[in-house]
PDB file of C-alpha atoms in Angstrom:
ATOM      1  CA  MET A   1     132.082 146.517 186.842  1.00 70.00           C
ATOM      2  CA  ASP A   2     132.383 148.943 189.415  1.00 71.00           C
ATOM      3  CA  ASP A   3     132.066 146.026 192.441  1.00 72.00           C
ATOM      4  CA  VAL A   4     135.372 144.579 190.778  1.00 69.00           C
ATOM      5  CA  MET A   5     137.269 147.995 190.734  1.00 70.00           C
ATOM      6  CA  LYS A   6     136.340 148.689 194.005  1.00 71.00           C
ATOM      7  CA  ASN A   7     136.448 145.687 195.678  1.00 73.00           C
ATOM      8  CA  TRP A   8     139.963 144.993 194.018  1.00 74.00           C
ATOM      9  CA  GLY A   9     141.570 148.420 194.268  1.00 76.00           C
ATOM     10  CA  PHE A  10     141.996 149.088 190.808  1.00 81.00           C
ATOM     11  CA  ARG A  11     142.124 152.760 189.749  1.00 84.00           C
ATOM     12  CA  SER A  12     141.197 152.180 186.068  1.00 86.00           C
ATOM     13  CA  LEU A  13     140.350 149.511 183.714  1.00 87.00           C
ATOM     14  CA  GLY A  14     143.601 149.772 182.250  1.00 89.00           C
ATOM     15  CA  ASP A  15     144.763 148.577 185.454  1.00 88.00           C
ATOM     16  CA  PHE A  16     143.000 145.667 185.511  1.00 87.00           C
ATOM     17  CA  LEU A  17     143.367 144.599 182.457  1.00 90.00           C
ATOM     18  CA  ALA A  18     147.428 144.894 182.563  1.00 88.00           C
ATOM     19  CA  ALA A  19     146.884 142.630 185.881  1.00 87.00           C
ATOM     20  CA  LEU A  20     144.987 140.253 184.257  1.00 89.00           C
ATOM     21  CA  PHE A  21     147.053 139.750 181.467  1.00 90.00           C
ATOM     22  CA  HIS A  22     150.225 140.457 183.200  1.00 85.00           C
ATOM     23  CA  PRO A  23     152.806 138.027 181.603  1.00 81.00           C
ATOM     24  CA  ARG A  24     154.850 136.185 184.064  1.00 79.00           C
ATOM     25  CA  VAL A  25     158.620 136.627 183.803  1.00 80.00           C
ATOM     26  CA  ARG A  26     161.135 133.415 183.882  1.00 83.00           C
ATOM     27  CA  GLY A  27     162.299 133.717 187.310  1.00 82.00           C
ATOM     28  CA  GLU A  28     159.495 136.054 188.314  1.00 82.00           C
ATOM     29  CA  LYS A  29     157.673 134.693 191.327  1.00 84.00           C
ATOM     30  CA  ASP A  30     154.067 134.077 189.782  1.00 83.00           C
ATOM     31  CA  ASN A  31     151.404 135.339 192.290  1.00 83.00           C
ATOM     32  CA  ARG A  32     148.243 134.744 190.438  1.00 86.00           C
ATOM     33  CA  SER A  33     146.169 131.973 191.437  1.00 88.00           C
ATOM     34  CA  SER A  34     145.590 128.824 189.619  1.00 89.00           C
ATOM     35  CA  ARG A  35     141.855 129.751 188.646  1.00 91.00           C
ATOM     36  CA  HIS A  36     143.078 133.408 186.988  1.00 90.00           C
ATOM     37  CA  ARG A  37     145.947 131.121 184.884  1.00 90.00           C
ATOM     38  CA  GLN A  38     143.587 128.745 183.804  1.00 92.00           C
ATOM     39  CA  VAL A  39     140.810 131.950 182.499  1.00 92.00           C
ATOM     40  CA  VAL A  40     143.620 133.739 180.981  1.00 92.00           C
ATOM     41  CA  ALA A  41     144.973 130.863 179.054  1.00 92.00           C
ATOM     42  CA  ALA A  42     141.613 129.516 178.198  1.00 94.00           C
ATOM     43  CA  PHE A  43     140.606 132.910 176.699  1.00 93.00           C
ATOM     44  CA  LEU A  44     144.045 133.590 175.021  1.00 93.00           C
ATOM     45  CA  GLN A  45     143.445 129.958 173.374  1.00 94.00           C
ATOM     46  CA  GLY A  46     140.462 130.079 172.451  1.00 93.00           C
ATOM     47  CA  ARG A  47     138.398 128.138 174.570  1.00 94.00           C
ATOM     48  CA  SER A  48     136.243 130.823 176.011  1.00 92.00           C
ATOM     49  CA  ASN A  49     132.396 131.432 175.402  1.00 93.00           C
ATOM     50  CA  VAL A  50     133.627 134.819 174.084  1.00 93.00           C
ATOM     51  CA  ALA A  51     136.699 134.670 172.469  1.00 92.00           C
ATOM     52  CA  MET A  52     139.197 137.284 170.510  1.00 93.00           C
ATOM     53  CA  ALA A  53     138.057 137.689 167.437  1.00 93.00           C
ATOM     54  CA  ASP A  54     134.605 138.996 169.606  1.00 95.00           C
ATOM     55  CA  ILE A  55     136.421 141.519 171.549  1.00 95.00           C
ATOM     56  CA  ILE A  56     138.935 142.986 168.893  1.00 96.00           C
ATOM     57  CA  PRO A  57     135.918 144.596 166.809  1.00 96.00           C
ATOM     58  CA  LEU A  58     134.233 145.449 169.964  1.00 96.00           C
ATOM     59  CA  ILE A  59     137.122 147.436 170.861  1.00 96.00           C
ATOM     60  CA  TYR A  60     138.346 149.026 167.767  1.00 96.00           C
ATOM     61  CA  ASN A  61     134.771 149.866 166.450  1.00 96.00           C
ATOM     62  CA  HIS A  62     133.816 151.420 169.643  1.00 96.00           C
ATOM     63  CA  LEU A  63     132.399 154.829 169.327  1.00 95.00           C
ATOM     64  CA  LYS A  64     134.866 155.957 171.903  1.00 95.00           C
ATOM     65  CA  SER A  65     138.076 154.452 171.053  1.00 96.00           C
ATOM     66  CA  ARG A  66     137.690 156.751 168.018  1.00 94.00           C
ATOM     67  CA  PRO A  67     139.249 160.270 168.146  1.00 95.00           C
ATOM     68  CA  LYS A  68     136.623 163.074 166.715  1.00 94.00           C
ATOM     69  CA  ARG A  69     137.858 165.446 163.555  1.00 92.00           C
ATOM     70  CA  LEU A  70     139.296 167.950 165.066  1.00 94.00           C
ATOM     71  CA  ASN A  71     141.770 165.798 167.264  1.00 94.00           C
ATOM     72  CA  THR A  72     144.008 166.052 163.796  1.00 94.00           C
ATOM     73  CA  ALA A  73     147.433 164.219 165.800  1.00 94.00           C
ATOM     74  CA  GLU A  74     145.664 161.322 166.941  1.00 95.00           C
ATOM     75  CA  ARG A  75     143.542 160.669 163.412  1.00 94.00           C
ATOM     76  CA  SER A  76     146.761 160.985 161.661  1.00 94.00           C
ATOM     77  CA  ALA A  77     148.271 158.239 163.803  1.00 95.00           C
ATOM     78  CA  ALA A  78     145.932 155.679 162.449  1.00 95.00           C
ATOM     79  CA  PHE A  79     148.233 152.826 160.881  1.00 95.00           C
ATOM     80  CA  SER A  80     151.431 154.752 161.582  1.00 95.00           C
ATOM     81  CA  PRO A  81     154.598 152.786 161.495  1.00 94.00           C
ATOM     82  CA  TYR A  82     156.401 154.892 162.973  1.00 94.00           C
ATOM     83  CA  LYS A  83     154.848 156.955 166.544  1.00 95.00           C
ATOM     84  CA  ARG A  84     155.402 155.736 169.304  1.00 95.00           C
ATOM     85  CA  LEU A  85     152.203 153.495 170.411  1.00 95.00           C
ATOM     86  CA  THR A  86     152.492 155.152 174.090  1.00 95.00           C
ATOM     87  CA  GLN A  87     152.168 157.990 172.021  1.00 96.00           C
ATOM     88  CA  ILE A  88     148.455 157.326 170.889  1.00 96.00           C
ATOM     89  CA  ARG A  89     145.479 157.605 173.258  1.00 96.00           C
ATOM     90  CA  PHE A  90     142.940 156.511 171.430  1.00 97.00           C
ATOM     91  CA  ALA A  91     142.553 152.458 171.321  1.00 96.00           C
ATOM     92  CA  ALA A  92     141.388 152.399 167.257  1.00 96.00           C
ATOM     93  CA  PRO A  93     144.521 154.180 165.929  1.00 96.00           C
ATOM     94  CA  CYS A  94     146.624 152.476 168.333  1.00 96.00           C
ATOM     95  CA  LEU A  95     145.123 149.138 167.810  1.00 96.00           C
ATOM     96  CA  SER A  96     145.724 150.199 163.991  1.00 96.00           C
ATOM     97  CA  ALA A  97     149.260 151.404 164.452  1.00 96.00           C
ATOM     98  CA  TRP A  98     150.274 147.924 166.037  1.00 96.00           C
ATOM     99  CA  ALA A  99     148.918 145.823 163.173  1.00 96.00           C
ATOM    100  CA  THR A 100     150.602 147.615 160.938  1.00 96.00           C
ATOM    101  CA  ARG A 101     153.933 147.170 162.474  1.00 96.00           C
ATOM    102  CA  ILE A 102     153.261 143.336 163.159  1.00 95.00           C
ATOM    103  CA  VAL A 103     152.476 142.793 159.500  1.00 94.00           C
ATOM    104  CA  GLY A 104     155.450 144.813 158.211  1.00 93.00           C
ATOM    105  CA  ASP A 105     157.647 142.959 159.920  1.00 94.00           C
ATOM    106  CA  ALA A 106     156.295 139.580 158.958  1.00 93.00           C
ATOM    107  CA  ALA A 107     155.941 140.659 155.501  1.00 90.00           C
ATOM    108  CA  TYR A 108     159.365 141.664 155.120  1.00 89.00           C
ATOM    109  CA  ALA A 109     160.379 138.243 156.852  1.00 90.00           C
ATOM    110  CA  ARG A 110     158.256 136.247 154.068  1.00 87.00           C
ATOM    111  CA  VAL A 111     159.892 138.245 151.510  1.00 82.00           C
ATOM    112  CA  GLY A 112     163.327 137.291 152.446  1.00 81.00           C
ATOM    113  CA  LYS A 113     162.485 133.859 153.257  1.00 81.00           C
ATOM    114  CA  MET A 114     161.464 133.368 149.787  1.00 75.00           C
ATOM    115  CA  ALA A 115     164.232 135.373 148.603  1.00 71.00           C
ATOM    116  CA  ARG A 116     166.523 132.374 149.627  1.00 71.00           C
ATOM    117  CA  LYS A 117     167.254 129.362 147.794  1.00 65.00           C
ATOM    118  CA  PRO A 118     165.346 126.413 149.871  1.00 63.00           C
ATOM    119  CA  LYS A 119     166.770 124.052 152.048  1.00 65.00           C
ATOM    120  CA  ASP A 120     165.101 120.827 151.301  1.00 61.00           C
ATOM    121  CA  GLY A 121     166.701 121.032 147.634  1.00 57.00           C
ATOM    122  CA  SER A 122     163.083 121.783 146.265  1.00 60.00           C
ATOM    123  CA  ARG A 123     163.258 123.569 142.532  1.00 56.00           C
ATOM    124  CA  ASN A 124     162.583 126.766 142.356  1.00 59.00           C
ATOM    125  CA  ARG A 125     162.468 129.330 139.269  1.00 54.00           C
ATOM    126  CA  ARG A 126     164.182 132.110 141.058  1.00 57.00           C
ATOM    127  CA  HIS A 127     167.145 130.315 141.886  1.00 53.00           C
ATOM    128  CA  LEU A 128     167.951 128.576 138.168  1.00 54.00           C
ATOM    129  CA  ARG A 129     171.385 128.932 136.607  1.00 58.00           C
ATOM    130  CA  ALA A 130     172.423 128.985 132.700  1.00 58.00           C
ATOM    131  CA  SER A 131     175.105 127.142 133.360  1.00 61.00           C
ATOM    132  CA  THR A 132     177.554 125.579 136.190  1.00 62.00           C
ATOM    133  CA  ASN A 133     181.138 125.385 136.656  1.00 64.00           C
ATOM    134  CA  GLY A 134     180.600 122.194 138.689  1.00 62.00           C
ATOM    135  CA  ARG A 135     182.060 123.201 142.034  1.00 66.00           C
ATOM    136  CA  SER A 136     178.414 122.893 144.012  1.00 64.00           C
ATOM    137  CA  PRO A 137     177.351 119.349 143.446  1.00 64.00           C
ATOM    138  CA  ASN A 138     173.218 120.756 144.116  1.00 63.00           C
ATOM    139  CA  THR A 139     173.510 123.696 141.699  1.00 62.00           C
ATOM    140  CA  GLN A 140     169.736 123.673 139.596  1.00 63.00           C
ATOM    141  CA  VAL A 141     170.382 124.323 135.820  1.00 62.00           C
ATOM    142  CA  VAL A 142     167.650 125.575 134.035  1.00 58.00           C
ATOM    143  CA  ASP A 143     166.144 123.198 131.415  1.00 60.00           C
ATOM    144  CA  TRP A 144     163.199 123.414 129.075  1.00 51.00           C
ATOM    145  CA  GLU A 145     160.733 122.500 131.385  1.00 59.00           C
ATOM    146  CA  ASP A 146     161.323 125.702 133.438  1.00 55.00           C
ATOM    147  CA  VAL A 147     161.072 128.040 129.950  1.00 54.00           C
ATOM    148  CA  GLU A 148     157.654 126.737 129.295  1.00 55.00           C
ATOM    149  CA  PHE A 149     155.657 128.704 131.693  1.00 58.00           C
ATOM    150  CA  THR A 150     152.763 131.369 131.547  1.00 62.00           C
ATOM    151  CA  VAL A 151     153.002 134.643 134.047  1.00 62.00           C
ATOM    152  CA  ASP A 152     149.561 133.304 135.260  1.00 66.00           C
ATOM    153  CA  GLU A 153     151.023 129.895 135.964  1.00 67.00           C
ATOM    154  CA  LEU A 154     153.998 131.761 137.994  1.00 66.00           C
ATOM    155  CA  ALA A 155     151.349 134.428 139.610  1.00 68.00           C
ATOM    156  CA  HIS A 156     149.365 131.143 141.286  1.00 72.00           C
ATOM    157  CA  GLY A 157     152.685 129.995 142.443  1.00 72.00           C
ATOM    158  CA  TYR A 158     153.354 132.934 144.314  1.00 73.00           C
ATOM    159  CA  LYS A 159     150.581 132.898 145.835  1.00 78.00           C
ATOM    160  CA  ASP A 160     149.939 129.407 147.120  1.00 79.00           C
ATOM    161  CA  GLU A 161     153.556 130.384 148.705  1.00 80.00           C
ATOM    162  CA  ASP A 162     152.569 133.003 150.663  1.00 83.00           C
ATOM    163  CA  GLN A 163     149.571 134.032 151.202  1.00 87.00           C
ATOM    164  CA  LEU A 164     150.460 137.427 153.370  1.00 88.00           C
ATOM    165  CA  VAL A 165     152.768 138.816 150.882  1.00 84.00           C
ATOM    166  CA  TRP A 166     150.399 137.917 147.692  1.00 82.00           C
ATOM    167  CA  PHE A 167     147.343 139.503 149.393  1.00 84.00           C
ATOM    168  CA  LEU A 168     149.381 143.069 150.488  1.00 84.00           C
ATOM    169  CA  THR A 169     150.537 143.112 146.669  1.00 81.00           C
ATOM    170  CA  GLU A 170     146.723 141.997 145.514  1.00 79.00           C
ATOM    171  CA  CYS A 171     145.696 145.174 147.564  1.00 80.00           C
ATOM    172  CA  PHE A 172     147.741 147.386 145.927  1.00 77.00           C
ATOM    173  CA  ALA A 173     146.978 146.041 142.138  1.00 73.00           C
ATOM    174  CA  GLY A 174     143.695 144.433 142.301  1.00 73.00           C
ATOM    175  CA  SER A 175     139.824 145.820 141.780  1.00 77.00           C
ATOM    176  CA  ARG A 176     137.587 145.008 144.518  1.00 75.00           C
ATOM    177  CA  LYS A 177     133.665 144.905 144.356  1.00 79.00           C
ATOM    178  CA  ASN A 178     131.592 144.640 147.107  1.00 81.00           C
ATOM    179  CA  GLY A 179     134.779 144.527 149.174  1.00 76.00           C
ATOM    180  CA  LYS A 180     135.673 141.412 147.383  1.00 77.00           C
ATOM    181  CA  VAL A 181     138.729 140.951 144.962  1.00 72.00           C
ATOM    182  CA  VAL A 182     137.475 140.463 141.255  1.00 73.00           C
ATOM    183  CA  VAL A 183     139.756 139.411 138.253  1.00 72.00           C
ATOM    184  CA  LYS A 184     139.019 141.458 135.415  1.00 70.00           C
ATOM    185  CA  LYS A 185     139.577 140.137 131.779  1.00 70.00           C
ATOM    186  CA  THR A 186     141.571 142.842 130.140  1.00 67.00           C
ATOM    187  CA  ARG A 187     144.613 143.398 132.425  1.00 63.00           C
ATOM    188  CA  PRO A 188     144.117 141.091 134.908  1.00 64.00           C
ATOM    189  CA  HIS A 189     145.907 141.705 138.286  1.00 59.00           C
ATOM    190  CA  PRO A 190     147.280 138.986 138.876  1.00 62.00           C
ATOM    191  CA  VAL A 191     150.007 139.577 136.294  1.00 56.00           C
ATOM    192  CA  VAL A 192     150.698 142.867 137.893  1.00 57.00           C
ATOM    193  CA  CYS A 193     151.227 141.127 141.110  1.00 57.00           C
ATOM    194  CA  TYR A 194     153.556 138.781 140.111  1.00 52.00           C
ATOM    195  CA  TYR A 195     155.788 140.997 139.037  1.00 54.00           C
ATOM    196  CA  SER A 196     155.293 143.383 141.711  1.00 56.00           C
ATOM    197  CA  GLN A 197     156.106 140.853 143.730  1.00 54.00           C
ATOM    198  CA  TYR A 198     158.919 139.877 141.860  1.00 54.00           C
ATOM    199  CA  LEU A 199     160.516 143.046 142.045  1.00 54.00           C
ATOM    200  CA  GLN A 200     160.082 142.890 145.999  1.00 57.00           C
ATOM    201  CA  ILE A 201     162.358 140.011 145.959  1.00 54.00           C
ATOM    202  CA  ILE A 202     164.806 140.976 143.595  1.00 51.00           C
ATOM    203  CA  PRO A 203     166.578 143.725 146.439  1.00 57.00           C
ATOM    204  CA  LYS A 204     166.276 140.753 148.702  1.00 55.00           C
ATOM    205  CA  CYS A 205     168.016 137.938 146.357  1.00 55.00           C
ATOM    206  CA  ARG A 206     171.049 140.971 146.089  1.00 49.00           C
ATOM    207  CA  GLN A 207     171.331 140.440 150.142  1.00 53.00           C
ATOM    208  CA  HIS A 208     172.346 136.590 149.603  1.00 48.00           C
ATOM    209  CA  PRO A 209     174.472 136.307 146.285  1.00 43.00           C
ATOM    210  CA  ARG A 210     175.993 133.423 147.491  1.00 41.00           C
ATOM    211  CA  SER A 211     172.688 131.205 147.195  1.00 40.00           C
ATOM    212  CA  LEU A 212     170.915 132.823 144.503  1.00 38.00           C
ATOM    213  CA  ALA A 213     171.448 133.234 140.734  1.00 39.00           C
ATOM    214  CA  TYR A 214     172.959 136.773 140.687  1.00 34.00           C
ATOM    215  CA  LYS A 215     175.860 138.227 138.906  1.00 38.00           C
ATOM    216  CA  GLY A 216     176.276 141.668 139.277  1.00 37.00           C
ATOM    217  CA  ASP A 217     172.751 143.575 138.191  1.00 38.00           C
ATOM    218  CA  GLN A 218     171.374 140.443 136.013  1.00 38.00           C
ATOM    219  CA  LEU A 219     169.798 137.135 136.361  1.00 34.00           C
ATOM    220  CA  LYS A 220     171.686 134.445 135.253  1.00 36.00           C
ATOM    221  CA  PHE A 221     169.372 132.955 132.749  1.00 31.00           C
TER     222      PHE A 221
END
């Protein structure tokens, strides 16, 4: 490492990594060699012997990446959704804060997608109407098959539709044993997750009143 830093004139490891992974902007001259581009592409695409899945735990779990107990400012920045990443100096809290925002943005987008009416016209219980005035030819009206369902069935439907949103909901409601989620015989958490996820979708539905079975504050069932 010392030879690389001295021979190539990098002041720090950060400068070296910034140059190594510098993304080429469209219209900008690419000064990287073909070997440079190939090596970086192989690593980022998981085609090298050591992949990103190996590097991230090494950085996150490194003893030097975590602030000491007396450094309360850095410790409190872990998983922060608001503090600027440039203000977080230690690697572990910075990575966790960055991941928090990535997951938060993805969850917001996916809940919004679940609240919208399917474009392919597939049947979805969140968009069924009790009746129709005939203005829309594709209106889905509730029938007896839609009424005959169980909460457990609906819960598994949500789980299959978007695993990320279900996972986050399950983190709040599910019990764990040895790091794995377990379903209790009494008060099983999938039922709680279903209602929790349903309540997450309702505000999103109200943002799309024309495409959903909503009228005022009540569902049209």
